[in-house]
PDB file of C-alpha atoms and ligand atoms in Angstrom:
ATOM      1  CA  MET A  43      79.979 161.378 127.721  1.00 97.00           C
ATOM      2  CA  ASN A  44      77.150 159.103 128.845  1.00 98.00           C
ATOM      3  CA  ILE A  45      73.656 159.794 127.551  1.00 98.00           C
ATOM      4  CA  ILE A  46      70.225 158.263 127.976  1.00 98.00           C
ATOM      5  CA  LEU A  47      67.900 158.791 125.029  1.00 98.00           C
ATOM      6  CA  PHE A  48      64.162 158.293 125.426  1.00 96.00           C
ATOM      7  CA  GLY A  49      61.526 158.316 122.747  1.00 92.00           C
ATOM      8  CA  PRO A  50      58.497 156.238 121.837  1.00 90.00           C
ATOM      9  CA  PRO A  51      58.572 153.988 118.767  1.00 85.00           C
ATOM     10  CA  GLY A  52      58.464 156.294 115.760  1.00 81.00           C
ATOM     11  CA  ALA A  53      60.089 159.265 117.519  1.00 87.00           C
ATOM     12  CA  GLY A  54      63.224 159.227 115.382  1.00 86.00           C
ATOM     13  CA  LYS A  55      65.510 158.104 118.172  1.00 91.00           C
ATOM     14  CA  GLY A  56      67.807 156.103 115.900  1.00 90.00           C
ATOM     15  CA  THR A  57      68.513 159.074 113.639  1.00 91.00           C
ATOM     16  CA  GLN A  58      69.370 161.343 116.550  1.00 95.00           C
ATOM     17  CA  ALA A  59      71.473 158.711 118.287  1.00 95.00           C
ATOM     18  CA  GLU A  60      73.602 158.428 115.152  1.00 95.00           C
ATOM     19  CA  ILE A  61      74.377 162.147 115.240  1.00 94.00           C
ATOM     20  CA  LEU A  62      75.428 162.038 118.894  1.00 96.00           C
ATOM     21  CA  ILE A  63      77.593 158.969 118.341  1.00 97.00           C
ATOM     22  CA  ASN A  64      79.531 160.711 115.604  1.00 96.00           C
ATOM     23  CA  LYS A  65      79.866 163.931 117.538  1.00 95.00           C
ATOM     24  CA  PHE A  66      81.130 162.436 120.790  1.00 96.00           C
ATOM     25  CA  LYS A  67      82.794 159.285 119.416  1.00 97.00           C
ATOM     26  CA  ILE A  68      80.739 157.155 121.743  1.00 98.00           C
ATOM     27  CA  VAL A  69      78.883 153.903 121.170  1.00 98.00           C
ATOM     28  CA  GLN A  70      75.188 153.200 120.984  1.00 97.00           C
ATOM     29  CA  VAL A  71      73.970 150.614 123.441  1.00 97.00           C
ATOM     30  CA  SER A  72      70.565 149.559 122.169  1.00 96.00           C
ATOM     31  CA  THR A  73      68.901 146.798 124.167  1.00 97.00           C
ATOM     32  CA  GLY A  74      66.508 146.258 121.221  1.00 95.00           C
ATOM     33  CA  ASP A  75      69.454 145.651 118.844  1.00 96.00           C
ATOM     34  CA  MET A  76      71.174 143.415 121.376  1.00 97.00           C
ATOM     35  CA  LEU A  77      68.036 141.332 121.758  1.00 98.00           C
ATOM     36  CA  ARG A  78      67.553 141.100 117.980  1.00 97.00           C
ATOM     37  CA  GLU A  79      71.111 139.750 117.714  1.00 97.00           C
ATOM     38  CA  GLU A  80      70.308 137.078 120.293  1.00 97.00           C
ATOM     39  CA  VAL A  81      67.161 136.155 118.362  1.00 97.00           C
ATOM     40  CA  LYS A  82      69.120 135.934 115.115  1.00 97.00           C
ATOM     41  CA  ALA A  83      71.796 133.752 116.688  1.00 98.00           C
ATOM     42  CA  GLU A  84      69.026 131.538 118.123  1.00 98.00           C
ATOM     43  CA  THR A  85      70.544 131.539 121.604  1.00 97.00           C
ATOM     44  CA  ASP A  86      68.420 130.381 124.559  1.00 96.00           C
ATOM     45  CA  LEU A  87      67.952 133.995 125.536  1.00 95.00           C
ATOM     46  CA  GLY A  88      66.983 134.849 121.961  1.00 97.00           C
ATOM     47  CA  LYS A  89      64.392 132.100 121.834  1.00 97.00           C
ATOM     48  CA  GLU A  90      62.890 133.286 125.090  1.00 95.00           C
ATOM     49  CA  ALA A  91      62.879 136.938 124.008  1.00 96.00           C
ATOM     50  CA  LYS A  92      61.454 136.427 120.531  1.00 97.00           C
ATOM     51  CA  LEU A  93      57.851 135.719 121.508  1.00 95.00           C
ATOM     52  CA  ILE A  94      57.805 138.608 123.945  1.00 97.00           C
ATOM     53  CA  MET A  95      59.249 141.034 121.403  1.00 96.00           C
ATOM     54  CA  ASP A  96      56.926 139.891 118.632  1.00 94.00           C
ATOM     55  CA  ASN A  97      54.052 140.711 120.967  1.00 93.00           C
ATOM     56  CA  GLY A  98      55.387 144.179 121.719  1.00 93.00           C
ATOM     57  CA  GLU A  99      55.806 143.321 125.389  1.00 96.00           C
ATOM     58  CA  LEU A 100      58.837 143.839 127.608  1.00 97.00           C
ATOM     59  CA  VAL A 101      61.598 141.317 128.185  1.00 98.00           C
ATOM     60  CA  SER A 102      62.262 140.686 131.901  1.00 98.00           C
ATOM     61  CA  ASP A 103      64.245 143.258 133.853  1.00 98.00           C
ATOM     62  CA  GLN A 104      66.612 140.513 134.958  1.00 97.00           C
ATOM     63  CA  ILE A 105      67.621 139.574 131.406  1.00 97.00           C
ATOM     64  CA  ILE A 106      68.007 143.210 130.402  1.00 98.00           C
ATOM     65  CA  MET A 107      70.119 144.099 133.453  1.00 98.00           C
ATOM     66  CA  SER A 108      72.483 141.230 132.930  1.00 96.00           C
ATOM     67  CA  MET A 109      72.958 142.239 129.264  1.00 97.00           C
ATOM     68  CA  ILE A 110      73.602 145.870 130.214  1.00 98.00           C
ATOM     69  CA  LYS A 111      76.061 145.048 132.988  1.00 98.00           C
ATOM     70  CA  LYS A 112      78.192 143.054 130.571  1.00 97.00           C
ATOM     71  CA  ARG A 113      77.901 145.589 127.774  1.00 98.00           C
ATOM     72  CA  ILE A 114      78.881 148.848 129.447  1.00 98.00           C
ATOM     73  CA  VAL A 115      82.156 147.488 130.839  1.00 97.00           C
ATOM     74  CA  LYS A 116      83.454 146.571 127.378  1.00 98.00           C
ATOM     75  CA  SER A 117      86.445 148.568 126.167  1.00 98.00           C
ATOM     76  CA  ASP A 118      84.554 150.322 123.358  1.00 98.00           C
ATOM     77  CA  CYS A 119      82.467 152.069 126.027  1.00 98.00           C
ATOM     78  CA  LYS A 120      85.440 153.866 127.573  1.00 96.00           C
ATOM     79  CA  ASN A 121      84.619 157.158 125.779  1.00 96.00           C
ATOM     80  CA  GLY A 122      81.013 156.819 126.789  1.00 98.00           C
ATOM     81  CA  PHE A 123      77.720 155.460 125.534  1.00 98.00           C
ATOM     82  CA  ILE A 124      74.181 156.309 124.545  1.00 98.00           C
ATOM     83  CA  LEU A 125      71.615 154.111 126.192  1.00 98.00           C
ATOM     84  CA  ASP A 126      68.840 153.573 123.667  1.00 96.00           C
ATOM     85  CA  GLY A 127      65.725 151.667 124.678  1.00 95.00           C
ATOM     86  CA  PHE A 128      66.978 151.362 128.240  1.00 98.00           C
ATOM     87  CA  PRO A 129      66.020 151.914 131.055  1.00 98.00           C
ATOM     88  CA  ARG A 130      62.443 151.109 130.100  1.00 97.00           C
ATOM     89  CA  THR A 131      61.006 150.362 133.538  1.00 98.00           C
ATOM     90  CA  LEU A 132      61.476 152.018 136.936  1.00 98.00           C
ATOM     91  CA  LYS A 133      63.152 148.870 138.202  1.00 98.00           C
ATOM     92  CA  GLN A 134      65.715 149.091 135.388  1.00 98.00           C
ATOM     93  CA  ALA A 135      66.353 152.784 136.163  1.00 98.00           C
ATOM     94  CA  ILE A 136      66.970 152.102 139.840  1.00 98.00           C
ATOM     95  CA  GLU A 137      69.192 149.115 139.078  1.00 98.00           C
ATOM     96  CA  LEU A 138      71.103 151.232 136.558  1.00 98.00           C
ATOM     97  CA  ASP A 139      71.867 153.821 139.242  1.00 98.00           C
ATOM     98  CA  LYS A 140      73.411 151.076 141.381  1.00 98.00           C
ATOM     99  CA  VAL A 141      75.464 149.661 138.513  1.00 98.00           C
ATOM    100  CA  LEU A 142      76.764 153.108 137.561  1.00 98.00           C
ATOM    101  CA  GLU A 143      77.659 153.865 141.151  1.00 98.00           C
ATOM    102  CA  SER A 144      79.645 150.659 141.469  1.00 98.00           C
ATOM    103  CA  LEU A 145      81.519 151.515 138.258  1.00 97.00           C
ATOM    104  CA  LYS A 146      81.993 155.143 139.352  1.00 98.00           C
ATOM    105  CA  LEU A 147      80.201 156.330 136.244  1.00 97.00           C
ATOM    106  CA  ASN A 148      77.629 159.074 135.730  1.00 96.00           C
ATOM    107  CA  ILE A 149      74.947 159.897 133.216  1.00 97.00           C
ATOM    108  CA  ASP A 150      75.677 163.341 131.760  1.00 97.00           C
ATOM    109  CA  LYS A 151      72.411 163.958 129.927  1.00 97.00           C
ATOM    110  CA  VAL A 152      68.974 162.387 129.921  1.00 98.00           C
ATOM    111  CA  ILE A 153      67.102 163.383 126.777  1.00 98.00           C
ATOM    112  CA  GLU A 154      63.490 162.714 125.881  1.00 97.00           C
ATOM    113  CA  ILE A 155      62.295 163.135 122.296  1.00 97.00           C
ATOM    114  CA  ASN A 156      58.667 163.977 122.718  1.00 96.00           C
ATOM    115  CA  VAL A 157      56.062 163.274 120.019  1.00 94.00           C
ATOM    116  CA  ASP A 158      52.254 163.398 120.349  1.00 92.00           C
ATOM    117  CA  GLU A 159      50.568 160.044 120.162  1.00 89.00           C
ATOM    118  CA  GLU A 160      48.437 161.080 117.183  1.00 90.00           C
ATOM    119  CA  LEU A 161      51.521 161.913 115.116  1.00 90.00           C
ATOM    120  CA  LEU A 162      53.248 158.709 116.217  1.00 88.00           C
ATOM    121  CA  LEU A 163      50.335 156.670 114.935  1.00 86.00           C
ATOM    122  CA  LYS A 164      50.484 158.502 111.599  1.00 88.00           C
ATOM    123  CA  ARG A 165      54.231 157.862 111.304  1.00 84.00           C
ATOM    124  CA  ILE A 166      53.718 154.231 112.170  1.00 80.00           C
ATOM    125  CA  ILE A 167      51.059 153.703 109.529  1.00 81.00           C
ATOM    126  CA  LYS A 168      53.429 155.261 107.002  1.00 84.00           C
ATOM    127  CA  ARG A 169      56.401 153.184 108.159  1.00 78.00           C
ATOM    128  CA  VAL A 170      54.370 149.982 107.925  1.00 79.00           C
ATOM    129  CA  SER A 171      52.963 150.813 104.485  1.00 80.00           C
ATOM    130  CA  GLU A 172      56.437 151.606 103.154  1.00 80.00           C
ATOM    131  CA  SER A 173      57.542 148.418 104.938  1.00 70.00           C
ATOM    132  CA  LYS A 174      61.239 148.975 104.444  1.00 65.00           C
ATOM    133  CA  THR A 175      61.723 147.270 107.741  1.00 63.00           C
ATOM    134  CA  THR A 176      62.404 143.623 108.236  1.00 66.00           C
ATOM    135  CA  ARG A 177      61.501 143.741 111.885  1.00 75.00           C
ATOM    136  CA  ASN A 178      58.970 141.168 112.946  1.00 78.00           C
ATOM    137  CA  ASP A 179      57.483 143.559 115.476  1.00 82.00           C
ATOM    138  CA  ASP A 180      56.920 146.372 112.953  1.00 78.00           C
ATOM    139  CA  ASN A 181      53.280 145.838 112.153  1.00 80.00           C
ATOM    140  CA  SER A 182      50.629 148.319 113.154  1.00 81.00           C
ATOM    141  CA  GLU A 183      49.085 146.168 115.886  1.00 86.00           C
ATOM    142  CA  THR A 184      52.397 145.529 117.628  1.00 88.00           C
ATOM    143  CA  LEU A 185      53.525 149.103 117.170  1.00 86.00           C
ATOM    144  CA  LYS A 186      50.352 150.322 118.856  1.00 87.00           C
ATOM    145  CA  LYS A 187      51.020 147.870 121.647  1.00 91.00           C
ATOM    146  CA  ARG A 188      54.593 149.161 121.950  1.00 91.00           C
ATOM    147  CA  ILE A 189      53.323 152.728 122.278  1.00 91.00           C
ATOM    148  CA  GLN A 190      50.929 151.569 124.990  1.00 93.00           C
ATOM    149  CA  VAL A 191      53.735 149.775 126.834  1.00 94.00           C
ATOM    150  CA  TYR A 192      55.870 152.899 126.480  1.00 94.00           C
ATOM    151  CA  LYS A 193      53.132 154.953 128.129  1.00 93.00           C
ATOM    152  CA  ASN A 194      52.563 152.483 130.950  1.00 96.00           C
ATOM    153  CA  ASP A 195      56.107 151.416 131.776  1.00 96.00           C
ATOM    154  CA  THR A 196      58.449 154.033 130.380  1.00 95.00           C
ATOM    155  CA  LEU A 197      56.683 157.337 131.086  1.00 95.00           C
ATOM    156  CA  PRO A 198      57.159 156.675 134.835  1.00 97.00           C
ATOM    157  CA  VAL A 199      60.899 156.356 134.144  1.00 98.00           C
ATOM    158  CA  ILE A 200      60.864 159.713 132.390  1.00 97.00           C
ATOM    159  CA  LYS A 201      59.071 161.176 135.395  1.00 97.00           C
ATOM    160  CA  TYR A 202      61.768 159.675 137.635  1.00 97.00           C
ATOM    161  CA  TYR A 203      64.477 161.632 135.807  1.00 98.00           C
ATOM    162  CA  ARG A 204      62.305 164.749 135.587  1.00 97.00           C
ATOM    163  CA  ASP A 205      61.788 164.704 139.366  1.00 97.00           C
ATOM    164  CA  LEU A 206      65.554 164.444 139.793  1.00 95.00           C
ATOM    165  CA  ASN A 207      65.870 167.524 137.546  1.00 95.00           C
ATOM    166  CA  LYS A 208      67.949 165.569 135.074  1.00 96.00           C
ATOM    167  CA  LEU A 209      65.553 165.457 132.134  1.00 98.00           C
ATOM    168  CA  HIS A 210      65.767 167.489 128.939  1.00 98.00           C
ATOM    169  CA  THR A 211      62.663 167.278 126.768  1.00 98.00           C
ATOM    170  CA  ILE A 212      63.048 167.966 123.058  1.00 98.00           C
ATOM    171  CA  ASN A 213      60.214 168.624 120.641  1.00 97.00           C
ATOM    172  CA  GLY A 214      60.352 165.685 118.234  1.00 95.00           C
ATOM    173  CA  MET A 215      57.601 167.065 116.005  1.00 94.00           C
ATOM    174  CA  GLN A 216      59.958 169.197 113.963  1.00 95.00           C
ATOM    175  CA  LYS A 217      62.180 168.450 110.995  1.00 94.00           C
ATOM    176  CA  ILE A 218      65.031 166.022 111.738  1.00 92.00           C
ATOM    177  CA  GLU A 219      67.612 168.835 111.485  1.00 95.00           C
ATOM    178  CA  GLU A 220      65.666 171.009 113.930  1.00 97.00           C
ATOM    179  CA  VAL A 221      65.428 168.166 116.435  1.00 97.00           C
ATOM    180  CA  SER A 222      69.192 167.595 116.113  1.00 96.00           C
ATOM    181  CA  LYS A 223      69.887 171.296 116.580  1.00 97.00           C
ATOM    182  CA  ASP A 224      67.828 171.380 119.773  1.00 98.00           C
ATOM    183  CA  ILE A 225      69.598 168.303 121.090  1.00 97.00           C
ATOM    184  CA  LEU A 226      73.059 169.658 120.326  1.00 96.00           C
ATOM    185  CA  LYS A 227      72.204 172.903 122.159  1.00 97.00           C
ATOM    186  CA  LEU A 228      72.149 170.871 125.369  1.00 97.00           C
ATOM    187  CA  PHE A 229      75.903 170.290 125.182  1.00 95.00           C
TER     188      PHE A 229
HETATM  189  P1  ADP B 133      61.305 150.448 119.795  1.00 63.11           P
HETATM  190  O1  ADP B 133      61.648 150.640 118.359  1.00 63.11           O
HETATM  191  O2  ADP B 133      59.868 150.148 120.047  1.00 63.11           O
HETATM  192  O3  ADP B 133      61.818 151.548 120.664  1.00 63.11           O
HETATM  193  P2  ADP B 133      63.429 148.513 120.565  1.00 63.11           P
HETATM  194  O4  ADP B 133      64.139 148.201 119.314  1.00 63.11           O
HETATM  195  O5  ADP B 133      64.136 149.384 121.555  1.00 63.11           O
HETATM  196  O6  ADP B 133      61.974 149.090 120.251  1.00 63.11           O
HETATM  197  O7  ADP B 133      63.014 147.154 121.315  1.00 63.11           O
HETATM  198  C1  ADP B 133      62.266 146.155 120.669  1.00 63.11           C
HETATM  199  C2  ADP B 133      61.696 145.188 121.713  1.00 63.11           C
HETATM  200  O8  ADP B 133      62.755 144.629 122.491  1.00 63.11           O
HETATM  201  C3  ADP B 133      60.757 145.810 122.736  1.00 63.11           C
HETATM  202  O9  ADP B 133      59.430 145.907 122.261  1.00 63.11           O
HETATM  203  C4  ADP B 133      60.909 144.846 123.915  1.00 63.11           C
HETATM  204  O10 ADP B 133      60.181 143.649 123.713  1.00 63.11           O
HETATM  205  C5  ADP B 133      62.375 144.485 123.857  1.00 63.11           C
HETATM  206  N1  ADP B 133      63.204 145.392 124.691  1.00 63.11           N
HETATM  207  C6  ADP B 133      64.162 146.258 124.233  1.00 63.11           C
HETATM  208  N2  ADP B 133      64.719 146.943 125.259  1.00 63.11           N
HETATM  209  C7  ADP B 133      64.100 146.517 126.384  1.00 63.11           C
HETATM  210  C8  ADP B 133      64.206 146.840 127.768  1.00 63.11           C
HETATM  211  N3  ADP B 133      65.086 147.767 128.195  1.00 63.11           N
HETATM  212  N4  ADP B 133      63.404 146.191 128.642  1.00 63.11           N
HETATM  213  C9  ADP B 133      62.535 145.250 128.241  1.00 63.11           C
HETATM  214  N5  ADP B 133      62.365 144.905 126.958  1.00 63.11           N
HETATM  215  C10 ADP B 133      63.132 145.512 126.035  1.00 63.11           C
END
């Protein structure tokens, strides 16, 4: 089972990904997590990515594609994977199609968790004030920037899958359990 999960920052993507991972015994491939590991390990890539991430901007498609290509051929992906935070640009989506084709793999479901911008901003203010996070890019200015980048770069990707009739949109403005229920109904 291979899944793509879309959702703006604050949509509750992580929570829902967890449920799908347990249900299908698949792994989560989060480009954000992978980049944060590189930053932590202070690799060259990590050093390059850090400034971009701290600004809420996007790391280059080239870096992301090379990370993804290496990741999805690892043995833990043999049951399948959830792509989280990827593809984030049209270029990445088109490149992904090519990579999947060469590996004879398919995406089974493309799911978008949809949340109004107004509610996202409220959630973000709450998340920042509770500041349980240790993420450098979790401050309200950067989060607003990330939502903006999501709208500019990632909504066209969502449209790409919608036009291909592959997209399932889920109302993310309900209780966590309700969102999960709606997602699980797709399978
Ligand atoms: P969010 O919580 O906003 O969804 P992520 O944890 O997925 O964020 O990613 C954090 C940051 O890592 C992004 O703001 C961006 O700088 C970088 N990043 C993650 N995935 C990608 C990607 N597919 N393409 C470009 N940049 C990415």
